[in-house]
Amino acid sequence: MTDSGPRRGRLLVPLLSVLFVPLWASGFIVGTIATGEMAVPTVLLCRFVIALAVMLAVAAFVRPALPRGRAWLHLAVTALLLQVGQFTFVYSGLSAGVPAGLSSLIMGMAPLLVGLLTPLLLTTRLGVAPVLGLLIGAAGVYVVLSDELGGGAGTAAVFPLLGMFSLAAGTLYQKRFNDETPIVTSVVVQMATSLMVTLVAWPLLGAAWLPTSAAGWGAVAFLGVVNSAGAFALLFVLLRLRSTVHVSALLNLVPATTALAAVPILGEELTVQALLGLAIALVGMYVGIGRLPWRRRTPERRVAARA
């Protein structure tokens, strides 16, 4: 008898966590490209259609259970927060000229808000390590692009701010009400809800139905398959396997990751702030998930870490 099964289980969360950060950060980079090629409603429509098609194909293969009763309503509310609200605001900001880095910086405040609200709205109890880790991570988020705060984004910066509140509220709502819903079912229903909301509002939006350039098609394909279906499936898996605190610690790494990726892809300058902020955010993540060097991992703490 070998312990390969438990070993694979121990490796699963770290592997998914490593994959989650660049997938989530890619939304700001590719979102900048997409909103430069087409109107925001077109980006949203294509994103939801492609993501729904991908997840329906997955659902046809795995055949997950359908939601019951109020679960349908909870999934619809989560869709309005995590999908429609968050991305409408983020893409509107990018389209209005808010830099991808500054958008990710503002959105990077969501983990601190989620972490601090978790013990008030959920059953998860925060110890010293998660709070300290979240504060360190928030400091890293600020350092990453502190020079952007005076960069003249102006009133358009309110868009990613509203997106940040939508992300925080949606993360907490997903954990509170949808944690027992199969992952594939959750993503399918949320994408379908988001698509229906977009189509209902379409006569008022005055946007083109489809991209008109190869770059536009490539951007929305990536957003639909990778950043939407893939990243949100990973988000819900991590919320189920761990807590909102763990996910918040990972999200602290997104601004620095975005800033680093923007150098070769968008031609932005690599700054000292990005490197320093990434280092600080890494420390915050390490501390926040309970890896303090002076703490012994007792069985009770191991159970708490998995809560």
CSV table of C-alpha atoms in Angstrom, one decimal:
chain,number,residue,atom,x,y,z
A,1,MET,CA,0.0,0.0,0.0
A,2,THR,CA,1.5,3.3,-1.0
A,3,ASP,CA,0.6,6.9,0.1
A,4,SER,CA,0.5,8.2,-3.5
A,5,GLY,CA,-3.2,9.2,-3.0
A,6,PRO,CA,-2.7,11.4,0.0
A,7,ARG,CA,0.5,12.8,-1.5
A,8,ARG,CA,-1.4,13.8,-4.7
A,9,GLY,CA,-4.1,15.4,-2.5
A,10,ARG,CA,-1.4,17.4,-0.7
A,11,LEU,CA,0.0,18.6,-4.0
A,12,LEU,CA,-3.3,19.5,-5.6
A,13,VAL,CA,-4.0,22.8,-3.8
A,14,PRO,CA,-0.4,24.2,-4.3
A,15,LEU,CA,-0.5,23.2,-8.0
A,16,LEU,CA,-3.9,24.8,-8.5
A,17,SER,CA,-2.8,27.9,-6.5
A,18,VAL,CA,0.2,28.4,-8.7
A,19,LEU,CA,-1.9,28.0,-11.8
A,20,PHE,CA,-4.7,30.3,-10.5
A,21,VAL,CA,-2.7,33.5,-10.2
A,22,PRO,CA,-1.5,33.9,-13.8
A,23,LEU,CA,-4.9,32.9,-15.1
A,24,TRP,CA,-6.6,35.5,-13.1
A,25,ALA,CA,-4.0,38.2,-13.9
A,26,SER,CA,-4.3,37.5,-17.6
A,27,GLY,CA,-7.8,39.1,-17.5
A,28,PHE,CA,-6.3,42.5,-17.1
A,29,ILE,CA,-3.7,42.1,-19.9
A,30,VAL,CA,-6.0,40.5,-22.4
A,31,GLY,CA,-8.9,42.7,-21.3
A,32,THR,CA,-6.9,45.8,-22.3
A,33,ILE,CA,-6.3,44.3,-25.7
A,34,ALA,CA,-10.0,43.4,-26.1
A,35,THR,CA,-11.4,46.8,-25.1
A,36,GLY,CA,-9.0,48.4,-27.5
A,37,GLU,CA,-10.5,46.4,-30.4
A,38,MET,CA,-14.2,46.6,-29.6
A,39,ALA,CA,-16.8,48.0,-27.3
A,40,VAL,CA,-17.2,46.7,-23.7
A,41,PRO,CA,-20.7,45.1,-24.3
A,42,THR,CA,-19.2,43.1,-27.3
A,43,VAL,CA,-16.4,41.9,-25.0
A,44,LEU,CA,-18.9,40.8,-22.4
A,45,LEU,CA,-21.2,39.1,-24.9
A,46,CYS,CA,-18.4,37.1,-26.5
A,47,ARG,CA,-16.8,36.2,-23.2
A,48,PHE,CA,-20.1,34.8,-21.8
A,49,VAL,CA,-21.0,32.9,-25.0
A,50,ILE,CA,-17.6,31.3,-25.4
A,51,ALA,CA,-17.3,30.4,-21.7
A,52,LEU,CA,-20.8,29.0,-21.6
A,53,ALA,CA,-20.1,26.8,-24.7
A,54,VAL,CA,-16.9,25.5,-23.1
A,55,MET,CA,-18.6,24.7,-19.8
A,56,LEU,CA,-21.7,23.1,-21.5
A,57,ALA,CA,-19.3,20.7,-23.3
A,58,VAL,CA,-17.6,19.9,-19.9
A,59,ALA,CA,-21.1,19.4,-18.3
A,60,ALA,CA,-22.1,17.0,-21.1
A,61,PHE,CA,-19.1,14.9,-20.2
A,62,VAL,CA,-19.2,14.9,-16.4
A,63,ARG,CA,-23.0,15.2,-16.0
A,64,PRO,CA,-23.1,17.2,-12.8
A,65,ALA,CA,-26.2,17.4,-10.6
A,66,LEU,CA,-28.6,20.3,-11.2
A,67,PRO,CA,-29.2,23.0,-8.6
A,68,ARG,CA,-32.3,22.6,-6.4
A,69,GLY,CA,-34.7,25.2,-5.0
A,70,ARG,CA,-33.1,28.4,-3.9
A,71,ALA,CA,-29.7,27.3,-5.3
A,72,TRP,CA,-30.8,28.7,-8.7
A,73,LEU,CA,-31.4,32.1,-7.2
A,74,HIS,CA,-28.1,32.1,-5.3
A,75,LEU,CA,-26.2,31.2,-8.4
A,76,ALA,CA,-27.9,34.0,-10.3
A,77,VAL,CA,-27.0,36.5,-7.6
A,78,THR,CA,-23.4,35.3,-7.7
A,79,ALA,CA,-23.4,35.8,-11.5
A,80,LEU,CA,-24.5,39.4,-11.2
A,81,LEU,CA,-21.7,40.1,-8.8
A,82,LEU,CA,-18.8,38.0,-10.0
A,83,GLN,CA,-19.5,38.1,-13.7
A,84,VAL,CA,-21.7,40.9,-14.9
A,85,GLY,CA,-20.8,43.5,-12.2
A,86,GLN,CA,-17.1,42.8,-11.9
A,87,PHE,CA,-16.3,42.6,-15.6
A,88,THR,CA,-18.6,45.4,-16.7
A,89,PHE,CA,-16.9,47.8,-14.4
A,90,VAL,CA,-13.3,46.5,-15.0
A,91,TYR,CA,-13.7,46.6,-18.8
A,92,SER,CA,-15.4,50.0,-18.7
A,93,GLY,CA,-12.4,51.3,-16.8
A,94,LEU,CA,-9.9,49.7,-19.2
A,95,SER,CA,-11.9,51.2,-22.1
A,96,ALA,CA,-11.8,54.6,-20.5
A,97,GLY,CA,-8.1,54.6,-20.3
A,98,VAL,CA,-7.4,53.2,-16.8
A,99,PRO,CA,-4.1,51.3,-17.1
A,100,ALA,CA,-4.2,47.5,-16.6
A,101,GLY,CA,-1.7,47.8,-13.7
A,102,LEU,CA,-3.8,50.4,-11.9
A,103,SER,CA,-7.0,48.3,-12.5
A,104,SER,CA,-5.3,45.3,-10.9
A,105,LEU,CA,-4.0,47.4,-8.1
A,106,ILE,CA,-7.5,48.6,-7.2
A,107,MET,CA,-9.0,45.1,-7.7
A,108,GLY,CA,-6.2,43.8,-5.5
A,109,MET,CA,-7.8,45.5,-2.5
A,110,ALA,CA,-10.6,42.9,-2.7
A,111,PRO,CA,-8.6,40.2,-0.8
A,112,LEU,CA,-8.2,42.5,2.2
A,113,LEU,CA,-11.9,43.3,2.2
A,114,VAL,CA,-12.9,39.7,1.7
A,115,GLY,CA,-10.5,38.5,4.5
A,116,LEU,CA,-11.7,41.1,7.0
A,117,LEU,CA,-15.4,40.4,6.3
A,118,THR,CA,-15.1,36.6,6.3
A,119,PRO,CA,-15.4,36.2,10.1
A,120,LEU,CA,-18.5,38.5,10.1
A,121,LEU,CA,-20.4,36.9,7.2
A,122,LEU,CA,-19.1,33.3,7.3
A,123,THR,CA,-18.2,30.7,9.9
A,124,THR,CA,-14.5,30.9,9.2
A,125,ARG,CA,-12.6,32.4,12.2
A,126,LEU,CA,-9.5,34.5,11.5
A,127,GLY,CA,-6.4,34.1,13.6
A,128,VAL,CA,-3.4,36.5,13.8
A,129,ALA,CA,-1.6,34.9,10.8
A,130,PRO,CA,-4.4,35.5,8.2
A,131,VAL,CA,-5.0,39.1,9.3
A,132,LEU,CA,-1.2,39.8,9.3
A,133,GLY,CA,-0.8,38.1,5.9
A,134,LEU,CA,-3.7,40.1,4.4
A,135,LEU,CA,-2.2,43.3,5.7
A,136,ILE,CA,1.2,42.5,4.4
A,137,GLY,CA,-0.3,41.4,1.0
A,138,ALA,CA,-2.2,44.7,0.8
A,139,ALA,CA,1.0,46.6,1.4
A,140,GLY,CA,2.6,44.7,-1.4
A,141,VAL,CA,-0.4,45.5,-3.6
A,142,TYR,CA,0.1,49.2,-2.9
A,143,VAL,CA,3.8,49.1,-3.5
A,144,VAL,CA,3.5,47.4,-6.9
A,145,LEU,CA,2.1,50.4,-8.7
A,146,SER,CA,2.2,53.2,-6.2
A,147,ASP,CA,3.5,55.5,-8.9
A,148,GLU,CA,0.3,54.9,-10.8
A,149,LEU,CA,-1.9,56.5,-8.2
A,150,GLY,CA,-1.0,59.9,-9.5
A,151,GLY,CA,-1.1,58.8,-13.1
A,152,GLY,CA,-4.1,60.8,-14.1
A,153,ALA,CA,-6.8,58.1,-14.4
A,154,GLY,CA,-9.2,60.6,-13.0
A,155,THR,CA,-12.8,59.7,-12.4
A,156,ALA,CA,-12.5,56.6,-14.6
A,157,ALA,CA,-10.8,54.9,-11.6
A,158,VAL,CA,-14.2,54.6,-10.0
A,159,PHE,CA,-14.9,51.7,-12.5
A,160,PRO,CA,-12.3,49.3,-11.1
A,161,LEU,CA,-13.3,50.4,-7.6
A,162,LEU,CA,-16.9,49.3,-8.2
A,163,GLY,CA,-15.5,46.1,-9.8
A,164,MET,CA,-13.5,45.5,-6.6
A,165,PHE,CA,-16.6,45.7,-4.5
A,166,SER,CA,-18.4,43.3,-6.9
A,167,LEU,CA,-15.5,40.8,-6.7
A,168,ALA,CA,-15.4,40.9,-2.9
A,169,ALA,CA,-19.2,40.5,-2.6
A,170,GLY,CA,-19.3,37.7,-5.2
A,171,THR,CA,-16.5,35.8,-3.5
A,172,LEU,CA,-18.2,35.9,-0.1
A,173,TYR,CA,-21.6,35.0,-1.6
A,174,GLN,CA,-20.2,32.1,-3.6
A,175,LYS,CA,-18.5,30.7,-0.5
A,176,ARG,CA,-21.6,31.2,1.7
A,177,PHE,CA,-24.4,30.0,-0.6
A,178,ASN,CA,-22.9,27.9,-3.5
A,179,ASP,CA,-20.2,25.9,-1.8
A,180,GLU,CA,-22.2,22.6,-2.1
A,181,THR,CA,-23.2,23.2,-5.8
A,182,PRO,CA,-21.0,21.1,-8.2
A,183,ILE,CA,-18.3,23.3,-9.7
A,184,VAL,CA,-19.3,22.8,-13.3
A,185,THR,CA,-22.9,23.4,-12.6
A,186,SER,CA,-22.0,26.6,-10.8
A,187,VAL,CA,-20.0,28.0,-13.7
A,188,VAL,CA,-22.6,26.9,-16.3
A,189,VAL,CA,-25.5,28.6,-14.5
A,190,GLN,CA,-23.5,31.7,-13.8
A,191,MET,CA,-22.4,32.1,-17.4
A,192,ALA,CA,-25.9,31.4,-18.7
A,193,THR,CA,-27.4,34.0,-16.3
A,194,SER,CA,-24.7,36.6,-17.3
A,195,LEU,CA,-25.4,36.0,-21.0
A,196,MET,CA,-29.2,36.4,-20.5
A,197,VAL,CA,-28.7,39.7,-18.6
A,198,THR,CA,-26.4,41.0,-21.4
A,199,LEU,CA,-28.9,40.0,-24.1
A,200,VAL,CA,-31.8,41.7,-22.2
A,201,ALA,CA,-29.8,44.9,-22.0
A,202,TRP,CA,-28.4,44.7,-25.6
A,203,PRO,CA,-31.0,46.9,-27.3
A,204,LEU,CA,-29.9,49.8,-25.0
A,205,LEU,CA,-26.1,49.2,-25.5
A,206,GLY,CA,-25.7,50.0,-29.2
A,207,ALA,CA,-22.7,47.8,-29.7
A,208,ALA,CA,-21.6,45.5,-32.5
A,209,TRP,CA,-22.4,41.8,-32.0
A,210,LEU,CA,-19.0,40.5,-33.0
A,211,PRO,CA,-15.3,41.6,-33.1
A,212,THR,CA,-14.1,42.9,-36.4
A,213,SER,CA,-10.4,42.0,-36.2
A,214,ALA,CA,-8.3,38.9,-35.7
A,215,ALA,CA,-6.8,40.5,-32.5
A,216,GLY,CA,-10.3,41.0,-31.2
A,217,TRP,CA,-11.3,37.4,-31.9
A,218,GLY,CA,-8.2,36.1,-30.2
A,219,ALA,CA,-8.7,38.3,-27.1
A,220,VAL,CA,-12.3,37.3,-26.5
A,221,ALA,CA,-11.5,33.6,-27.2
A,222,PHE,CA,-8.8,33.8,-24.5
A,223,LEU,CA,-11.1,35.6,-22.1
A,224,GLY,CA,-13.9,33.1,-22.6
A,225,VAL,CA,-12.0,29.9,-22.4
A,226,VAL,CA,-9.0,30.6,-20.2
A,227,ASN,CA,-9.8,33.6,-18.0
A,228,SER,CA,-13.5,33.0,-17.7
A,229,ALA,CA,-14.3,29.2,-17.7
A,230,GLY,CA,-10.8,28.2,-16.5
A,231,ALA,CA,-10.1,30.8,-13.9
A,232,PHE,CA,-13.5,30.7,-12.3
A,233,ALA,CA,-13.6,26.9,-12.2
A,234,LEU,CA,-10.3,27.1,-10.3
A,235,LEU,CA,-11.6,29.9,-8.1
A,236,PHE,CA,-14.6,27.8,-7.0
A,237,VAL,CA,-12.4,24.7,-6.5
A,238,LEU,CA,-10.0,26.6,-4.3
A,239,LEU,CA,-12.9,28.1,-2.3
A,240,ARG,CA,-14.2,24.6,-1.7
A,241,LEU,CA,-10.9,23.0,-0.8
A,242,ARG,CA,-9.7,25.9,1.3
A,243,SER,CA,-11.2,29.2,2.6
A,244,THR,CA,-11.7,32.7,1.3
A,245,VAL,CA,-8.6,33.6,3.2
A,246,HIS,CA,-6.5,31.3,1.1
A,247,VAL,CA,-8.0,32.7,-2.1
A,248,SER,CA,-7.5,36.2,-0.8
A,249,ALA,CA,-3.8,35.5,-0.2
A,250,LEU,CA,-3.5,34.3,-3.8
A,251,LEU,CA,-5.3,37.4,-5.2
A,252,ASN,CA,-2.7,39.6,-3.5
A,253,LEU,CA,-0.2,38.3,-6.0
A,254,VAL,CA,-2.3,39.4,-9.0
A,255,PRO,CA,-1.3,43.1,-9.3
A,256,ALA,CA,2.5,42.3,-9.3
A,257,THR,CA,1.9,39.5,-11.7
A,258,THR,CA,-0.1,41.8,-14.0
A,259,ALA,CA,2.7,44.4,-13.9
A,260,LEU,CA,5.3,41.9,-14.8
A,261,ALA,CA,3.3,40.4,-17.6
A,262,ALA,CA,2.5,43.8,-19.0
A,263,VAL,CA,6.2,44.4,-19.8
A,264,PRO,CA,6.6,41.9,-22.7
A,265,ILE,CA,2.9,41.9,-23.8
A,266,LEU,CA,1.8,45.5,-23.5
A,267,GLY,CA,5.3,47.1,-23.7
A,268,GLU,CA,5.0,48.7,-20.2
A,269,GLU,CA,8.1,49.5,-18.3
A,270,LEU,CA,9.3,47.1,-15.6
A,271,THR,CA,9.5,49.1,-12.3
A,272,VAL,CA,11.2,48.6,-9.1
A,273,GLN,CA,7.8,48.8,-7.4
A,274,ALA,CA,6.6,45.7,-9.3
A,275,LEU,CA,9.5,43.6,-8.1
A,276,LEU,CA,9.4,44.9,-4.6
A,277,GLY,CA,5.6,44.6,-4.4
A,278,LEU,CA,5.7,41.0,-5.7
A,279,ALA,CA,8.2,40.1,-3.0
A,280,ILE,CA,6.0,41.7,-0.3
A,281,ALA,CA,2.9,40.0,-1.6
A,282,LEU,CA,4.6,36.6,-1.6
A,283,VAL,CA,5.5,37.1,2.1
A,284,GLY,CA,1.9,38.1,2.8
A,285,MET,CA,0.6,35.0,1.0
A,286,TYR,CA,3.1,32.8,2.9
A,287,VAL,CA,2.1,34.2,6.2
A,288,GLY,CA,-1.6,34.4,5.5
A,289,ILE,CA,-2.0,30.7,4.7
A,290,GLY,CA,-0.4,29.8,8.0
A,291,ARG,CA,3.2,29.2,7.1
A,292,LEU,CA,4.7,31.3,9.9
A,293,PRO,CA,8.1,29.9,10.7
A,294,TRP,CA,7.6,30.0,14.5
A,295,ARG,CA,4.3,28.1,14.4
A,296,ARG,CA,4.2,24.4,14.8
A,297,ARG,CA,1.6,22.7,12.6
A,298,THR,CA,-0.5,20.9,15.2
A,299,PRO,CA,-3.3,18.6,14.1
A,300,GLU,CA,-5.8,21.3,15.2
A,301,ARG,CA,-4.1,23.9,13.1
A,302,ARG,CA,-4.0,21.6,10.1
A,303,VAL,CA,-7.7,21.1,10.4
A,304,ALA,CA,-8.2,24.9,10.7
A,305,ALA,CA,-6.1,25.5,7.6
A,306,ARG,CA,-8.3,23.3,5.6
A,307,ALA,CA,-11.5,25.0,6.8
